Amino acid sequence: MELLMKDPIKLPCGLWLQNRLVKAAMAEDMADSSHLPHSKFLEAYGKWAKGGWGGILTGNIQVDVRYLGNYNDLAIDEFDDDTNAVLDTWRLYANRCQEHGTPVIAQISHPGRQSRRGAGRRGIFTPTIAPSPIPLYLGDGYVASCISSMVFGKPREMSINDIKQVIHQFVNCARILAICGFSGIELHAAHGFLLSQFLSPRTNRRLDEYGGSNDKRVRIVLEIIKGIREVVPSGFCIGVKFNSSSDDSSTFEDSMRQIGLLVEAGIDFLEISGGTFEDPIMMGRGTYSDRKTHRSHGTLAREAFFWEYAVKTRKRFPNLILMLTGGFRSRQGIEDALQNNVCDLVGIGRPAVINPAYPRLIMTNTSPDHQAKVSLNKVATPFWSTFFQINALGGGAETFTDLNDDRGKEIKNPHTIP
C-alpha cells in the first residue's frame, strides 16, 4: 500500500507541500548579538532543505528584539526594512531553506513573561510584559520561587497601547518575512508564550476588550491575523501553533471556541502542541495528570502526545488543516495518524535533528518498518531539579546535534525549549 505521508497537500492559501512531513520548529539558540540568521543557520537549514521535507518550520523569530525567549534568538527589529543589508540576510536565509523546492514557514513569537532577564535589548531590571502581572510558577519549593524571581521576575501588565504595539510588531515581522521570500508564518500561540498567555484565563485576568471572556482573550490573535492578511500576498501562508487543553469540559469547550474563531479568521493550518515553561509536556513530560489527559491507557501505544485532542478537534472542524507535533518517531506511528485521519501534517522535531533527511529514511520502500524510525533517549530531569521541586528546569532540555556530524551525536543543551 502506498504511504499516505507521500501525498502532496494544498493549503487554503494555495501553497503546496510536497508531502505530509514538516520539520517542526525547535529552539536553535545560536544567533549572535545581531540576532540575524548568519552562517550557522544557513548551514543547518541547508541540510534540512535537502532532506525531502514537505515543509520547513523555523525556530522562533521574535517580533520584538527587546524581549527574547533565549539569549541567542533570532529577532526582527521594527526598522529592519530600512536596511538593505539586513533584508539581504533574511533573503539568504529564506533562499537557503527553499533552494530544493521545500517551502519555509517562519514561526514568529513574543515570549511575554517567559523572557529571561538580560535576554533582549532591554535593561536587566526592566520587567517583562504580560496580559496580567502574574509571575511564572516554577514549583512549590523556595528555590523554585527564588529562581522564578531572579530569572524572570514579575511581569508588567500591558496597557492597551502595549497591546497595539505588539499587534503591529507581529504584522510588521510577517510583512518583512514576506518581502524576503518566506512562504508563510506561524503565530506561536502555545508553550506559554505571549499569545498563549492571552488565550488562557489563568494568565489573562483582564477585564477590558482583551480579557474577561473567552472571545476577548483570543481577540489579539484575530487582530494580528487580520493585520497580516492586509500586508502580505494572497498566497502567503498563516498558521497558528496552539496548545491542547485538558479534558475539563469548560476548558475544552473554550479551546474549541477559540479554534473556531481562528478558522473563521482564515488560517491555513493549526498545529497542535502543548506545554509551557511551567509544565513542559512538549518534552514528553509534565504535569497534566502525568499526560493522562493527552494519552489515555487506550492510546499509550500511539506515538503522538496529543492524539486524543487532535481527534476531537477533527470532529469539530473536519475541513481545518491539522498538524500534529510531538512524539512521532517511526513510519508506522506517522502513517497510523494519517490513515486514521487524525491529522493532515505531522511535525517532526528531535528526529529531524538526529537525521536531517528523516523523510527519505521513512518514505523509502526498501527500508522495512522496524528500521524506518529514529530511536532517541529520554531527556532525563536532573536530580537537583526534582530535589528542589522545580518544574521547568530539565523539562527544557532539548537534544541538539552537530549537523556537520553524520553520526548525529546527541548533546544536551538545558537552555532551549521548542
PDB file of C-alpha atoms in Angstrom, residues 263-413:
ATOM      1  CA  VAL A 263     -10.880  29.096  11.481  1.00  0.00           C
ATOM      2  CA  GLU A 264     -13.291  31.961  10.749  1.00  0.00           C
ATOM      3  CA  ALA A 265     -10.287  34.289  10.545  1.00  0.00           C
ATOM      4  CA  GLY A 266      -8.976  32.201   7.651  1.00  0.00           C
ATOM      5  CA  ILE A 267      -5.910  30.408   8.997  1.00  0.00           C
ATOM      6  CA  ASP A 268      -4.212  27.944   6.661  1.00  0.00           C
ATOM      7  CA  PHE A 269      -3.357  25.341   9.276  1.00  0.00           C
ATOM      8  CA  LEU A 270      -3.418  24.731  13.017  1.00  0.00           C
ATOM      9  CA  GLU A 271      -0.521  22.982  14.712  1.00  0.00           C
ATOM     10  CA  ILE A 272      -1.473  21.162  17.907  1.00  0.00           C
ATOM     11  CA  SER A 273       1.225  21.052  20.543  1.00  0.00           C
ATOM     12  CA  GLY A 274       1.281  21.602  24.286  1.00  0.00           C
ATOM     13  CA  GLY A 275       3.131  22.601  27.429  1.00  0.00           C
ATOM     14  CA  THR A 276       4.698  25.710  28.940  1.00  0.00           C
ATOM     15  CA  PHE A 277       7.824  26.560  30.909  1.00  0.00           C
ATOM     16  CA  GLU A 278       5.743  25.690  33.974  1.00  0.00           C
ATOM     17  CA  ASP A 279       4.527  22.400  32.516  1.00  0.00           C
ATOM     18  CA  PRO A 280       6.940  21.107  29.856  1.00  0.00           C
ATOM     19  CA  ILE A 281       4.845  18.373  28.290  1.00  0.00           C
ATOM     20  CA  MET A 282       6.322  19.194  24.871  1.00  0.00           C
ATOM     21  CA  MET A 283       9.373  17.248  26.068  1.00  0.00           C
ATOM     22  CA  GLY A 284       7.260  14.181  26.796  1.00  0.00           C
ATOM     23  CA  ARG A 285       6.855  15.001  30.469  1.00  0.00           C
ATOM     24  CA  GLY A 286       4.911  17.444  32.549  1.00  0.00           C
ATOM     25  CA  THR A 287       2.056  17.557  34.985  1.00  0.00           C
ATOM     26  CA  TYR A 288      -1.222  17.463  33.013  1.00  0.00           C
ATOM     27  CA  SER A 289      -2.151  14.483  35.180  1.00  0.00           C
ATOM     28  CA  ASP A 290       1.040  12.761  34.084  1.00  0.00           C
ATOM     29  CA  ARG A 291      -0.057  13.167  30.480  1.00  0.00           C
ATOM     30  CA  LYS A 292      -3.194  11.048  31.014  1.00  0.00           C
ATOM     31  CA  THR A 293      -5.195  13.937  29.632  1.00  0.00           C
ATOM     32  CA  HIS A 294      -3.434  13.549  26.308  1.00  0.00           C
ATOM     33  CA  ARG A 295      -2.653   9.842  26.212  1.00  0.00           C
ATOM     34  CA  SER A 296      -5.125   7.549  27.902  1.00  0.00           C
ATOM     35  CA  HIS A 297      -4.437   3.873  28.515  1.00  0.00           C
ATOM     36  CA  GLY A 298      -6.145   3.080  25.208  1.00  0.00           C
ATOM     37  CA  THR A 299      -3.703   5.217  23.232  1.00  0.00           C
ATOM     38  CA  LEU A 300      -0.436   4.702  25.079  1.00  0.00           C
ATOM     39  CA  ALA A 301       0.787   2.575  22.185  1.00  0.00           C
ATOM     40  CA  ARG A 302       0.451   5.541  19.866  1.00  0.00           C
ATOM     41  CA  GLU A 303       3.436   7.824  19.457  1.00  0.00           C
ATOM     42  CA  ALA A 304       1.703  11.215  19.349  1.00  0.00           C
ATOM     43  CA  PHE A 305       1.459  13.100  22.651  1.00  0.00           C
ATOM     44  CA  PHE A 306      -1.747  14.946  21.678  1.00  0.00           C
ATOM     45  CA  TRP A 307      -3.583  12.308  19.638  1.00  0.00           C
ATOM     46  CA  GLU A 308      -6.891  12.453  21.521  1.00  0.00           C
ATOM     47  CA  TYR A 309      -7.138  16.225  21.386  1.00  0.00           C
ATOM     48  CA  ALA A 310      -6.446  16.139  17.648  1.00  0.00           C
ATOM     49  CA  VAL A 311      -9.216  13.563  17.168  1.00  0.00           C
ATOM     50  CA  LYS A 312     -11.709  15.783  18.995  1.00  0.00           C
ATOM     51  CA  THR A 313     -10.598  18.845  17.050  1.00  0.00           C
ATOM     52  CA  ARG A 314     -11.001  16.979  13.770  1.00  0.00           C
ATOM     53  CA  LYS A 315     -14.605  16.072  14.654  1.00  0.00           C
ATOM     54  CA  ARG A 316     -15.456  19.733  15.279  1.00  0.00           C
ATOM     55  CA  PHE A 317     -13.534  21.144  12.306  1.00  0.00           C
ATOM     56  CA  PRO A 318     -13.282  18.475   9.584  1.00  0.00           C
ATOM     57  CA  ASN A 319     -12.008  20.914   6.932  1.00  0.00           C
ATOM     58  CA  LEU A 320      -9.268  22.510   9.037  1.00  0.00           C
ATOM     59  CA  ILE A 321      -5.727  21.513   8.047  1.00  0.00           C
ATOM     60  CA  LEU A 322      -4.327  19.984  11.235  1.00  0.00           C
ATOM     61  CA  MET A 323      -0.663  19.483  12.014  1.00  0.00           C
ATOM     62  CA  LEU A 324       0.178  17.257  14.971  1.00  0.00           C
ATOM     63  CA  THR A 325       3.583  17.608  16.615  1.00  0.00           C
ATOM     64  CA  GLY A 326       5.180  15.745  19.499  1.00  0.00           C
ATOM     65  CA  GLY A 327       6.281  12.141  19.982  1.00  0.00           C
ATOM     66  CA  PHE A 328       6.457  10.847  16.409  1.00  0.00           C
ATOM     67  CA  ARG A 329       9.470   8.611  15.772  1.00  0.00           C
ATOM     68  CA  SER A 330       8.547   5.950  13.199  1.00  0.00           C
ATOM     69  CA  ARG A 331       6.963   5.302   9.812  1.00  0.00           C
ATOM     70  CA  GLN A 332       4.251   3.214  11.451  1.00  0.00           C
ATOM     71  CA  GLY A 333       3.370   5.894  14.006  1.00  0.00           C
ATOM     72  CA  ILE A 334       3.164   8.643  11.400  1.00  0.00           C
ATOM     73  CA  GLU A 335       1.213   6.580   8.901  1.00  0.00           C
ATOM     74  CA  ASP A 336      -1.186   5.458  11.635  1.00  0.00           C
ATOM     75  CA  ALA A 337      -2.061   9.086  12.427  1.00  0.00           C
ATOM     76  CA  LEU A 338      -2.546   9.988   8.759  1.00  0.00           C
ATOM     77  CA  GLN A 339      -4.500   6.873   7.775  1.00  0.00           C
ATOM     78  CA  ASN A 340      -6.838   7.378  10.743  1.00  0.00           C
ATOM     79  CA  ASN A 341      -7.439  10.990   9.617  1.00  0.00           C
ATOM     80  CA  VAL A 342      -6.205  12.308  12.966  1.00  0.00           C
ATOM     81  CA  CYS A 343      -4.160  14.974  11.191  1.00  0.00           C
ATOM     82  CA  ASP A 344      -3.100  16.150   7.749  1.00  0.00           C
ATOM     83  CA  LEU A 345       0.507  17.050   8.573  1.00  0.00           C
ATOM     84  CA  VAL A 346       2.996  15.600  11.039  1.00  0.00           C
ATOM     85  CA  GLY A 347       5.587  17.794  12.738  1.00  0.00           C
ATOM     86  CA  ILE A 348       8.950  16.152  13.381  1.00  0.00           C
ATOM     87  CA  GLY A 349      11.325  17.689  15.931  1.00  0.00           C
ATOM     88  CA  ARG A 350      14.120  15.731  17.586  1.00  0.00           C
ATOM     89  CA  PRO A 351      14.367  13.060  14.844  1.00  0.00           C
ATOM     90  CA  ALA A 352      14.947  15.880  12.341  1.00  0.00           C
ATOM     91  CA  VAL A 353      17.983  16.941  14.346  1.00  0.00           C
ATOM     92  CA  ILE A 354      19.433  13.452  14.539  1.00  0.00           C
ATOM     93  CA  ASN A 355      18.725  12.832  10.841  1.00  0.00           C
ATOM     94  CA  PRO A 356      18.108  15.935   8.673  1.00  0.00           C
ATOM     95  CA  ALA A 357      16.983  13.590   5.859  1.00  0.00           C
ATOM     96  CA  TYR A 358      14.458  11.802   8.069  1.00  0.00           C
ATOM     97  CA  PRO A 359      11.704  11.875   5.372  1.00  0.00           C
ATOM     98  CA  ARG A 360      13.937   9.962   2.987  1.00  0.00           C
ATOM     99  CA  LEU A 361      14.525   7.318   5.666  1.00  0.00           C
ATOM    100  CA  ILE A 362      10.855   6.615   6.385  1.00  0.00           C
ATOM    101  CA  MET A 363       9.457   7.146   2.875  1.00  0.00           C
ATOM    102  CA  THR A 364      11.889   4.743   1.191  1.00  0.00           C
ATOM    103  CA  ASN A 365      10.089   1.488   0.407  1.00  0.00           C
ATOM    104  CA  THR A 366      13.304  -0.536   0.548  1.00  0.00           C
ATOM    105  CA  SER A 367      13.527   0.163   4.272  1.00  0.00           C
ATOM    106  CA  PRO A 368      11.424  -2.226   6.445  1.00  0.00           C
ATOM    107  CA  ASP A 369       9.108  -0.761   9.086  1.00  0.00           C
ATOM    108  CA  HIS A 370      11.276  -1.834  12.016  1.00  0.00           C
ATOM    109  CA  GLN A 371      14.177   0.173  10.578  1.00  0.00           C
ATOM    110  CA  ALA A 372      12.163   3.197   9.453  1.00  0.00           C
ATOM    111  CA  LYS A 373      12.397   5.071  12.733  1.00  0.00           C
ATOM    112  CA  VAL A 374      14.745   7.049  14.931  1.00  0.00           C
ATOM    113  CA  SER A 375      15.340   5.885  18.491  1.00  0.00           C
ATOM    114  CA  LEU A 376      16.018   8.652  20.994  1.00  0.00           C
ATOM    115  CA  ASN A 377      16.996   8.614  24.614  1.00  0.00           C
ATOM    116  CA  LYS A 378      14.548  10.200  27.021  1.00  0.00           C
ATOM    117  CA  VAL A 379      15.844  13.551  28.235  1.00  0.00           C
ATOM    118  CA  ALA A 380      16.215  12.951  31.951  1.00  0.00           C
ATOM    119  CA  THR A 381      15.173  15.518  34.536  1.00  0.00           C
ATOM    120  CA  PRO A 382      18.229  16.425  36.646  1.00  0.00           C
ATOM    121  CA  PHE A 383      18.160  15.138  40.236  1.00  0.00           C
ATOM    122  CA  TRP A 384      18.643  18.613  41.648  1.00  0.00           C
ATOM    123  CA  SER A 385      15.610  19.873  39.702  1.00  0.00           C
ATOM    124  CA  THR A 386      13.411  17.228  41.347  1.00  0.00           C
ATOM    125  CA  PHE A 387      15.015  17.738  44.754  1.00  0.00           C
ATOM    126  CA  PHE A 388      14.328  21.485  44.735  1.00  0.00           C
ATOM    127  CA  GLN A 389      10.804  20.959  43.284  1.00  0.00           C
ATOM    128  CA  ILE A 390      11.495  22.916  40.108  1.00  0.00           C
ATOM    129  CA  ASN A 391       9.069  22.034  37.312  1.00  0.00           C
ATOM    130  CA  ALA A 392      10.646  23.709  34.312  1.00  0.00           C
ATOM    131  CA  LEU A 393      14.347  23.006  34.597  1.00  0.00           C
ATOM    132  CA  GLY A 394      15.165  19.756  32.888  1.00  0.00           C
ATOM    133  CA  GLY A 395      11.865  19.904  31.088  1.00  0.00           C
ATOM    134  CA  GLY A 396      13.525  22.374  28.774  1.00  0.00           C
ATOM    135  CA  ALA A 397      16.413  20.097  27.943  1.00  0.00           C
ATOM    136  CA  GLU A 398      16.490  19.658  24.210  1.00  0.00           C
ATOM    137  CA  THR A 399      18.555  17.347  22.042  1.00  0.00           C
ATOM    138  CA  PHE A 400      20.946  19.116  19.739  1.00  0.00           C
ATOM    139  CA  THR A 401      23.274  17.629  17.185  1.00  0.00           C
ATOM    140  CA  ASP A 402      26.234  18.884  15.257  1.00  0.00           C
ATOM    141  CA  LEU A 403      24.696  18.966  11.787  1.00  0.00           C
ATOM    142  CA  ASN A 404      28.175  18.573  10.297  1.00  0.00           C
ATOM    143  CA  ASP A 405      28.479  15.220  12.057  1.00  0.00           C
ATOM    144  CA  ASP A 406      26.647  12.499  10.148  1.00  0.00           C
ATOM    145  CA  ARG A 407      26.713  10.280  13.241  1.00  0.00           C
ATOM    146  CA  GLY A 408      24.117  12.568  14.824  1.00  0.00           C
ATOM    147  CA  LYS A 409      25.753  12.676  18.236  1.00  0.00           C
ATOM    148  CA  GLU A 410      23.343  13.918  20.902  1.00  0.00           C
ATOM    149  CA  ILE A 411      24.241  16.766  23.200  1.00  0.00           C
ATOM    150  CA  LYS A 412      22.027  18.155  25.920  1.00  0.00           C
ATOM    151  CA  ASN A 413      21.503  21.891  25.988  1.00  0.00           C
TER     152      ASN A 413
END
